[in-house]
CSV table of N, CA and C in Angstrom, one decimal:
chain,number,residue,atom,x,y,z
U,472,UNK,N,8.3,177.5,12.8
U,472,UNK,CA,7.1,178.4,12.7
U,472,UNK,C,5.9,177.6,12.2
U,473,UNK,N,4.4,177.8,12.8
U,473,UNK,CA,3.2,177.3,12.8
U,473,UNK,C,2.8,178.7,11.9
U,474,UNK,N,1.6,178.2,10.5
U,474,UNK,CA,0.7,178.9,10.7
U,474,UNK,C,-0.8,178.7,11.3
U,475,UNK,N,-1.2,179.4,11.7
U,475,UNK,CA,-2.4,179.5,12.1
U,475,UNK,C,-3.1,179.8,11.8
U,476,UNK,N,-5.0,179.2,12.0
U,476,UNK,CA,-5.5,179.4,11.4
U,476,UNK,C,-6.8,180.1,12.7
U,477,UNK,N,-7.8,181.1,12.8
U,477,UNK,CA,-8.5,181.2,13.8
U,477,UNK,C,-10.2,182.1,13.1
U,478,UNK,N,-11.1,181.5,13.0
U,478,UNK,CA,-12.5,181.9,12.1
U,478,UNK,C,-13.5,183.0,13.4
U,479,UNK,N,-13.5,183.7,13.3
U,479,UNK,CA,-15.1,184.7,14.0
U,479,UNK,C,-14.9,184.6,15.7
U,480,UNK,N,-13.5,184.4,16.1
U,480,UNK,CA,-13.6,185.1,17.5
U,480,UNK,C,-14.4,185.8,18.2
U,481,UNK,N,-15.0,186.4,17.9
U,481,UNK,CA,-16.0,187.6,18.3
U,481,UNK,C,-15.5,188.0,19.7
U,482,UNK,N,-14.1,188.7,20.2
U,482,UNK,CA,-13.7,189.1,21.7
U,482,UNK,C,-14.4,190.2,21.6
U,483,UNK,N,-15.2,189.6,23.5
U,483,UNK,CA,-16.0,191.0,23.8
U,483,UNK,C,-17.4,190.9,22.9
U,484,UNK,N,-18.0,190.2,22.2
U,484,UNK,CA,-18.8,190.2,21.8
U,484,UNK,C,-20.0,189.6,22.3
U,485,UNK,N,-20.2,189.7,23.6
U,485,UNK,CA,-20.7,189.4,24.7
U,485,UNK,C,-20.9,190.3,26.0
U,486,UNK,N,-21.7,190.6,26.8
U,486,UNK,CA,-21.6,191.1,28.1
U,486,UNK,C,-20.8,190.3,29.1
U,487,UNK,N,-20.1,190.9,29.9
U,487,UNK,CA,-19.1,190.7,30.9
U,487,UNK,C,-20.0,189.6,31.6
U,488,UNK,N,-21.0,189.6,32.3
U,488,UNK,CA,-21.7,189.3,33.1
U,488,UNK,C,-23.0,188.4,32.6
U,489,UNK,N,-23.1,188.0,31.7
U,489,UNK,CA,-24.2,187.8,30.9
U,489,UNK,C,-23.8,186.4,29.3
U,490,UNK,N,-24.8,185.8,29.8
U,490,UNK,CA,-24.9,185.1,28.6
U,490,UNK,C,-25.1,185.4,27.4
U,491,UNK,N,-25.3,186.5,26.4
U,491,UNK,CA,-25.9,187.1,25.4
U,491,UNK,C,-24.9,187.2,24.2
U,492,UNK,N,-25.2,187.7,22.8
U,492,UNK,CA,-24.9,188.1,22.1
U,492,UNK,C,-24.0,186.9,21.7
U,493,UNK,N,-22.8,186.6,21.6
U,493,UNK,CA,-22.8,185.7,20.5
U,493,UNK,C,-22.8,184.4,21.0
U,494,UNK,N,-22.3,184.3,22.1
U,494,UNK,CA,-22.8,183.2,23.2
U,494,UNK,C,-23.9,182.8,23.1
U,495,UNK,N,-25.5,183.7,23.0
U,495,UNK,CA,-26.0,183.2,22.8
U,495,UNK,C,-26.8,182.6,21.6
U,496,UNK,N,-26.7,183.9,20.5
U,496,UNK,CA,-26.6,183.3,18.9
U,496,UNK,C,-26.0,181.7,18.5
U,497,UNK,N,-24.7,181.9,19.0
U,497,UNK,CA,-23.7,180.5,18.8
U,497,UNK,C,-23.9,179.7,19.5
U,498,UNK,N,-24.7,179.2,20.7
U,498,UNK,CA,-24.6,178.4,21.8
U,498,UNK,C,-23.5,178.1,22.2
U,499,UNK,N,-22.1,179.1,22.5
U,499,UNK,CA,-21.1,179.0,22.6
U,499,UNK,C,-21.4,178.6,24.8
U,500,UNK,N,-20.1,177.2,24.5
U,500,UNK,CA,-20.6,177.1,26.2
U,500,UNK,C,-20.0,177.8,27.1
U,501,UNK,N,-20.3,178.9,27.2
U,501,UNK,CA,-19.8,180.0,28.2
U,501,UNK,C,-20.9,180.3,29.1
U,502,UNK,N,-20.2,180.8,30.4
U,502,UNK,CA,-21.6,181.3,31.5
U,502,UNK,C,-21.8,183.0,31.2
U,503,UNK,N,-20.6,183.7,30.7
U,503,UNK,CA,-20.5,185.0,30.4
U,503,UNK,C,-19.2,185.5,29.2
U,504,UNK,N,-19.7,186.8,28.9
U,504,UNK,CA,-18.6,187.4,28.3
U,504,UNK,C,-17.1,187.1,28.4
U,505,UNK,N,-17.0,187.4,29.4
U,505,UNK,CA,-15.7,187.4,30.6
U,505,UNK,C,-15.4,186.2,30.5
U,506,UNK,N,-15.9,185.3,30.8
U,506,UNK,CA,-15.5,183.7,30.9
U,506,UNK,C,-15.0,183.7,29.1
U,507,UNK,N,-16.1,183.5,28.4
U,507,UNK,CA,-15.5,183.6,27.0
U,507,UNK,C,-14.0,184.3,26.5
U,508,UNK,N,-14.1,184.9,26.5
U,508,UNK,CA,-12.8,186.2,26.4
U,508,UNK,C,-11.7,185.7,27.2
U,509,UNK,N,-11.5,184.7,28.6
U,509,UNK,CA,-10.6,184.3,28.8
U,509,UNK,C,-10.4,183.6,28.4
U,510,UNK,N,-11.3,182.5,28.4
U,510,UNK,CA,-10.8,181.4,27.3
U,510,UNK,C,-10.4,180.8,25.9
U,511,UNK,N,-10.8,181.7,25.5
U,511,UNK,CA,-10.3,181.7,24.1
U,511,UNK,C,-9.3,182.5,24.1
U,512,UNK,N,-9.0,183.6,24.7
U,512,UNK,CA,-7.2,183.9,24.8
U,512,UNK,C,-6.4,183.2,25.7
U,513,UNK,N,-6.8,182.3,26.3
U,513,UNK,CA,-6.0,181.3,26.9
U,513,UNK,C,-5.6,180.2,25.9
U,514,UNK,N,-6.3,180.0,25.2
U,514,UNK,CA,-6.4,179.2,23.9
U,514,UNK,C,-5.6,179.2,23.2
U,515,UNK,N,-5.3,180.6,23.1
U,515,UNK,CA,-4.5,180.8,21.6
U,515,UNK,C,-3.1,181.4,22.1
U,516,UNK,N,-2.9,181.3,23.4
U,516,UNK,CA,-1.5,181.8,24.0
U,516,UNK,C,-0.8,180.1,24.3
U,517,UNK,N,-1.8,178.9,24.6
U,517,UNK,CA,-1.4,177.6,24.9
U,517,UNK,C,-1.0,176.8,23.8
U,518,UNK,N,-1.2,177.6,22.3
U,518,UNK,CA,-0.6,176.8,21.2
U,518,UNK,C,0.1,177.8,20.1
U,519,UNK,N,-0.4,179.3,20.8
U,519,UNK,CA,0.3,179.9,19.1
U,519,UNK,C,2.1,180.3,20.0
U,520,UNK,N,2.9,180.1,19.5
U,520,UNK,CA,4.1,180.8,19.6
U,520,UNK,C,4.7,182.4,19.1
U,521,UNK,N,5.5,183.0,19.4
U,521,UNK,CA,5.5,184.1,19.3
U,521,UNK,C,6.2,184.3,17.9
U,522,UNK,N,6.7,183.2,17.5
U,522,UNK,CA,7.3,183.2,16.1
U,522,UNK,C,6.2,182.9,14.8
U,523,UNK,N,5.5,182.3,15.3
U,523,UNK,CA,3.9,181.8,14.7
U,523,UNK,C,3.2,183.1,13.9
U,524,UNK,N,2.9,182.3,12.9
U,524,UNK,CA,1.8,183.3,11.7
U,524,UNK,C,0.6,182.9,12.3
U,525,UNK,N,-0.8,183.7,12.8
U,525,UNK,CA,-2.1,183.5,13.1
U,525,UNK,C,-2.8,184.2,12.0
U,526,UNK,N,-3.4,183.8,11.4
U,526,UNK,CA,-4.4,184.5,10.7
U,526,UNK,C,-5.6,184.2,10.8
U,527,UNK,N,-6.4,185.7,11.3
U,527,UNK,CA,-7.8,185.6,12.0
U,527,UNK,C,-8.7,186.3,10.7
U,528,UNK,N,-9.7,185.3,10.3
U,528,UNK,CA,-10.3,185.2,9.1
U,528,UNK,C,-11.9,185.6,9.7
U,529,UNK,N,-11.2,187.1,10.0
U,529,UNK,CA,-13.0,188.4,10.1
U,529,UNK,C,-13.5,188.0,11.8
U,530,UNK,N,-14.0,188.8,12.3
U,530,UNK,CA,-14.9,189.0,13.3
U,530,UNK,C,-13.6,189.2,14.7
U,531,UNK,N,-12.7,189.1,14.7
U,531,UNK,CA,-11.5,189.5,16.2
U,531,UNK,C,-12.2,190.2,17.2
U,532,UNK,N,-13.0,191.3,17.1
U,532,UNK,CA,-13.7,191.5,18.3
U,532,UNK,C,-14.8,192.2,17.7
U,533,UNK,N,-15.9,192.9,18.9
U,533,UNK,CA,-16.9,193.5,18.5
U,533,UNK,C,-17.7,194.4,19.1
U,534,UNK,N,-17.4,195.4,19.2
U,534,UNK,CA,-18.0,196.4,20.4
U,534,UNK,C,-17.0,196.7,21.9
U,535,UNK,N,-15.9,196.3,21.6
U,535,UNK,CA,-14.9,196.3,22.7
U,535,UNK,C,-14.5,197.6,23.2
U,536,UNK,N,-14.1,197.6,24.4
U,536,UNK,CA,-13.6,199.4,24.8
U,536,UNK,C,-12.0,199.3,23.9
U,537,UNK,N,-11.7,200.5,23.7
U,537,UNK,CA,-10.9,200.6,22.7
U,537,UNK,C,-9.4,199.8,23.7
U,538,UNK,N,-9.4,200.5,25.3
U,538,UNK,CA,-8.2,199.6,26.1
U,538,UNK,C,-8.2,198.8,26.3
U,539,UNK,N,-9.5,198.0,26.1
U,539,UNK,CA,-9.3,196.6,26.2
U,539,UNK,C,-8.9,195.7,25.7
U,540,UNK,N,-9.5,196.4,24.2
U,540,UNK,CA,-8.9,195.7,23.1
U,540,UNK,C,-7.7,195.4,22.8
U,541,UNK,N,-7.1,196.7,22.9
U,541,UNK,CA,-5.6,196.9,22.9
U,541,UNK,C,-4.9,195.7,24.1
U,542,UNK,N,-5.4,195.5,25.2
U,542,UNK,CA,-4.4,195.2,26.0
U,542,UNK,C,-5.0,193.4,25.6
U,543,UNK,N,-5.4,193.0,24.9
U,543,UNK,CA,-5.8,191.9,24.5
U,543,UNK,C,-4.8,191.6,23.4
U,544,UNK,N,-5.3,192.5,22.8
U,544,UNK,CA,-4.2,192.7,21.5
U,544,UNK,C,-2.7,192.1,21.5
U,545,UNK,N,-2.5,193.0,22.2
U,545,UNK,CA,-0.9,192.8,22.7
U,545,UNK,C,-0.6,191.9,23.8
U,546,UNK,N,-1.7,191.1,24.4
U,546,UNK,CA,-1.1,190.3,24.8
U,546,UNK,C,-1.1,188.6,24.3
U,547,UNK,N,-1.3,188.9,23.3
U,547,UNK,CA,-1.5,188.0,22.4
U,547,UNK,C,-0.5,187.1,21.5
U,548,UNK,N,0.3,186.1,21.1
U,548,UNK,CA,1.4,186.4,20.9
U,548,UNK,C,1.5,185.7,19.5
U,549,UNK,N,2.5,186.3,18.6
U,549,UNK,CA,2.0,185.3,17.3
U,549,UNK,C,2.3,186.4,16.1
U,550,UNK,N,2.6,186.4,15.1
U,550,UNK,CA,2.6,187.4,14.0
U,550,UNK,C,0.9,187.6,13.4
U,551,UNK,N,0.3,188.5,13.8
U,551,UNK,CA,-1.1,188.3,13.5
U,551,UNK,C,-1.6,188.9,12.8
U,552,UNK,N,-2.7,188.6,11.8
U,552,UNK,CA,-3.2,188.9,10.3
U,552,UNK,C,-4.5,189.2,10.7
U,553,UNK,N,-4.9,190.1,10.1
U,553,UNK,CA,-6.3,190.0,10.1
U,553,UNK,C,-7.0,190.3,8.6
U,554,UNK,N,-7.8,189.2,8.1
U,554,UNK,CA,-8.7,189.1,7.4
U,554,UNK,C,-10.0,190.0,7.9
U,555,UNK,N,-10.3,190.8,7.8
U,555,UNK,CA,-11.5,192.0,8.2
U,555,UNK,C,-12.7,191.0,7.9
U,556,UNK,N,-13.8,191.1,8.7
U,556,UNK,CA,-15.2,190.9,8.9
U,556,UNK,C,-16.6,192.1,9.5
U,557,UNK,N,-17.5,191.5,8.9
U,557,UNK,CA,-18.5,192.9,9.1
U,557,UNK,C,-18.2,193.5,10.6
U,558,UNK,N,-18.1,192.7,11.3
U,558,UNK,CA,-17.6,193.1,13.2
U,558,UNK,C,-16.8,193.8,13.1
U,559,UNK,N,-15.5,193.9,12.4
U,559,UNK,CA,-14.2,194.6,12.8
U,559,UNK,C,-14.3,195.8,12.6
U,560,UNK,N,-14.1,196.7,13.3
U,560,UNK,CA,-14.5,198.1,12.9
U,560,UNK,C,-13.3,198.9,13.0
U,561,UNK,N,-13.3,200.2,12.6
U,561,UNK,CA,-11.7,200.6,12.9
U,561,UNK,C,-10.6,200.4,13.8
U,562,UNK,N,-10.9,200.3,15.3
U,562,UNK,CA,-10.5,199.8,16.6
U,562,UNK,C,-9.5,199.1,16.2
U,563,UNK,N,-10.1,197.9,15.9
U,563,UNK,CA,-9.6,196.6,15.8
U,563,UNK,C,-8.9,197.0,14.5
U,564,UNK,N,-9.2,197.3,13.5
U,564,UNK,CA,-8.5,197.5,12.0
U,564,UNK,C,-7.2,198.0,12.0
U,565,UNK,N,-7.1,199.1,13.3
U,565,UNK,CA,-6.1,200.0,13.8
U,565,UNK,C,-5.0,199.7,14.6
U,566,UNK,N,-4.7,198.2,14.9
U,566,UNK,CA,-4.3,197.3,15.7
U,566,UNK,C,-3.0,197.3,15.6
U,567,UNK,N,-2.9,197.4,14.4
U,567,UNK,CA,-1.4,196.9,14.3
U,567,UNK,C,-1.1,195.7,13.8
U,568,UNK,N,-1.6,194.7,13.2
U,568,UNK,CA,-1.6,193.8,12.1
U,568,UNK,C,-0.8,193.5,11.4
U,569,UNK,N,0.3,192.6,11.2
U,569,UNK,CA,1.1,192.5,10.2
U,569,UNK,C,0.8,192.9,8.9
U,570,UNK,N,-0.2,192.1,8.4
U,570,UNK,CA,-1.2,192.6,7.8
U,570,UNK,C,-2.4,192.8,7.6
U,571,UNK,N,-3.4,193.5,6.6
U,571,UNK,CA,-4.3,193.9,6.7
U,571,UNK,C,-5.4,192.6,6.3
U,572,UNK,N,-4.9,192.0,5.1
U,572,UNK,CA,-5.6,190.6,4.6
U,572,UNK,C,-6.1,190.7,3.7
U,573,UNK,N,-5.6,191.7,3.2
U,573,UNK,CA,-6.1,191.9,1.6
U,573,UNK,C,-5.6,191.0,0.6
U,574,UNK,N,-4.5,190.6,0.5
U,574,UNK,CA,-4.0,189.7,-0.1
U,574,UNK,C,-5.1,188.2,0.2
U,575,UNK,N,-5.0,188.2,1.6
U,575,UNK,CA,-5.9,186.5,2.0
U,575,UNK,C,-7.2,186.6,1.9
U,576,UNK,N,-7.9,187.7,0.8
U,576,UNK,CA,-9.4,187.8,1.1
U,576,UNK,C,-9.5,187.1,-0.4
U,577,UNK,N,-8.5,186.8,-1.4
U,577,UNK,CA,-8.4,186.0,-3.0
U,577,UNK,C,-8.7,184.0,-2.7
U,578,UNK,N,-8.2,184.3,-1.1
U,578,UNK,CA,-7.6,182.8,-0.6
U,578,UNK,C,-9.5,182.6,0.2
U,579,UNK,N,-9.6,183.0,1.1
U,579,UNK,CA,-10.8,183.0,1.8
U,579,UNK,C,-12.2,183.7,1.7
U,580,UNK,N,-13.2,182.8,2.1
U,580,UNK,CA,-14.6,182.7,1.4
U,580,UNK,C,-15.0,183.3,3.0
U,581,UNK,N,-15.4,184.9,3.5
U,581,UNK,CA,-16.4,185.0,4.1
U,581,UNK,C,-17.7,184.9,4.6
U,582,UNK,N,-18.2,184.6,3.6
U,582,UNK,CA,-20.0,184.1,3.6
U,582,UNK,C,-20.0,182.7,2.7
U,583,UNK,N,-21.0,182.0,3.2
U,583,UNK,CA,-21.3,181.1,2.6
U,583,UNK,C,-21.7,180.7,1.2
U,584,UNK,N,-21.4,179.6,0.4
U,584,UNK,CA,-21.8,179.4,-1.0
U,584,UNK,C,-23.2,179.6,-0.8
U,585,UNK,N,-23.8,178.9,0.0
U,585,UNK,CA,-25.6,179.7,-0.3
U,585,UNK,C,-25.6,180.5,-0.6
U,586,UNK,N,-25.3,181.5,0.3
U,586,UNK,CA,-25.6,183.1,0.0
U,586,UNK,C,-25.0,183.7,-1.1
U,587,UNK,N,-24.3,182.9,-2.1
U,587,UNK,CA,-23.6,183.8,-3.1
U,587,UNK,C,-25.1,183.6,-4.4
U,588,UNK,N,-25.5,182.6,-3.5
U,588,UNK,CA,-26.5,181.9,-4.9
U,588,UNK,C,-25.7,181.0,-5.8
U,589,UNK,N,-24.6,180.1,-5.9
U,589,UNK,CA,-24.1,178.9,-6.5
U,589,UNK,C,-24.4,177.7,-5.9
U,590,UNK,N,-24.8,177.8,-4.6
U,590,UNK,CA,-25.7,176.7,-4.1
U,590,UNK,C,-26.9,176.4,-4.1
U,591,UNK,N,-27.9,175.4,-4.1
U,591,UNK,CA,-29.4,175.7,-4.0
U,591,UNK,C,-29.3,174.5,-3.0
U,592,UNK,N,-30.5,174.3,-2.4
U,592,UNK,CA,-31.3,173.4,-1.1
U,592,UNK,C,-31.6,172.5,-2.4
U,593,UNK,N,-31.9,171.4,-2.0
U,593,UNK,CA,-32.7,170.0,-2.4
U,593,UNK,C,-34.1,170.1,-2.1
């Protein structure tokens, strides 16, 4: 057994057809939604095993139709966690998750030390 590790997915957080939204926030190199969304679940079916712990640390999707999500969901393979992020909204929360991540939110830093203010710029 692997565990795994996966940061701000954002599935679906994109137009189908369209370069936008986190694609284009992120300069992620996708031509569209669609393209994105296969590829990164191509991704994580090419290395996670079905015995495999994934733990996805906030953002798993974002505005998705609720059967899409689901059939993403499950086809996905791997014992999977979710760590909750501002994106996750019930949908996604409602998934079915080994666990919820509450335990791994003591372990993991959501936002950056800047923004806690323990960092300063030079």
């Amino acid at each position: 057994m692997t565990t795994w590790f996966y940061a701000d997915p954002h599935f679906f957080h994109a137009s189908p057809d369209k370069a936008d939204g986190i694609i284009r926030v992120c300069n992620r190199p996708f031509a569209n939604g669609r393209e994105m969304n296969e590829a990164m679940a191509a991704s994580w079916r090419a290395v996670v095993r079905p015995d495999d712990e994934i733990i996805v640390v906030g953002d798993f999707a974002h505005r998705a139709d609720p059967a899409e999500l689901r059939n993403l969901f499950d086809s996905l393979p791997g014992r999977k966690h979710l760590v909750a992020g501002n994106h996750d909204g019930e949908a996604t929360k409602g998934l079915g998750w080994e666990s919820d991540g509450r335990w791994l939110g003591k372990l993991f830093c959501r936002s950056s030390l800047r923004d806690s203010g323990r960092v300063r710029r030079s």
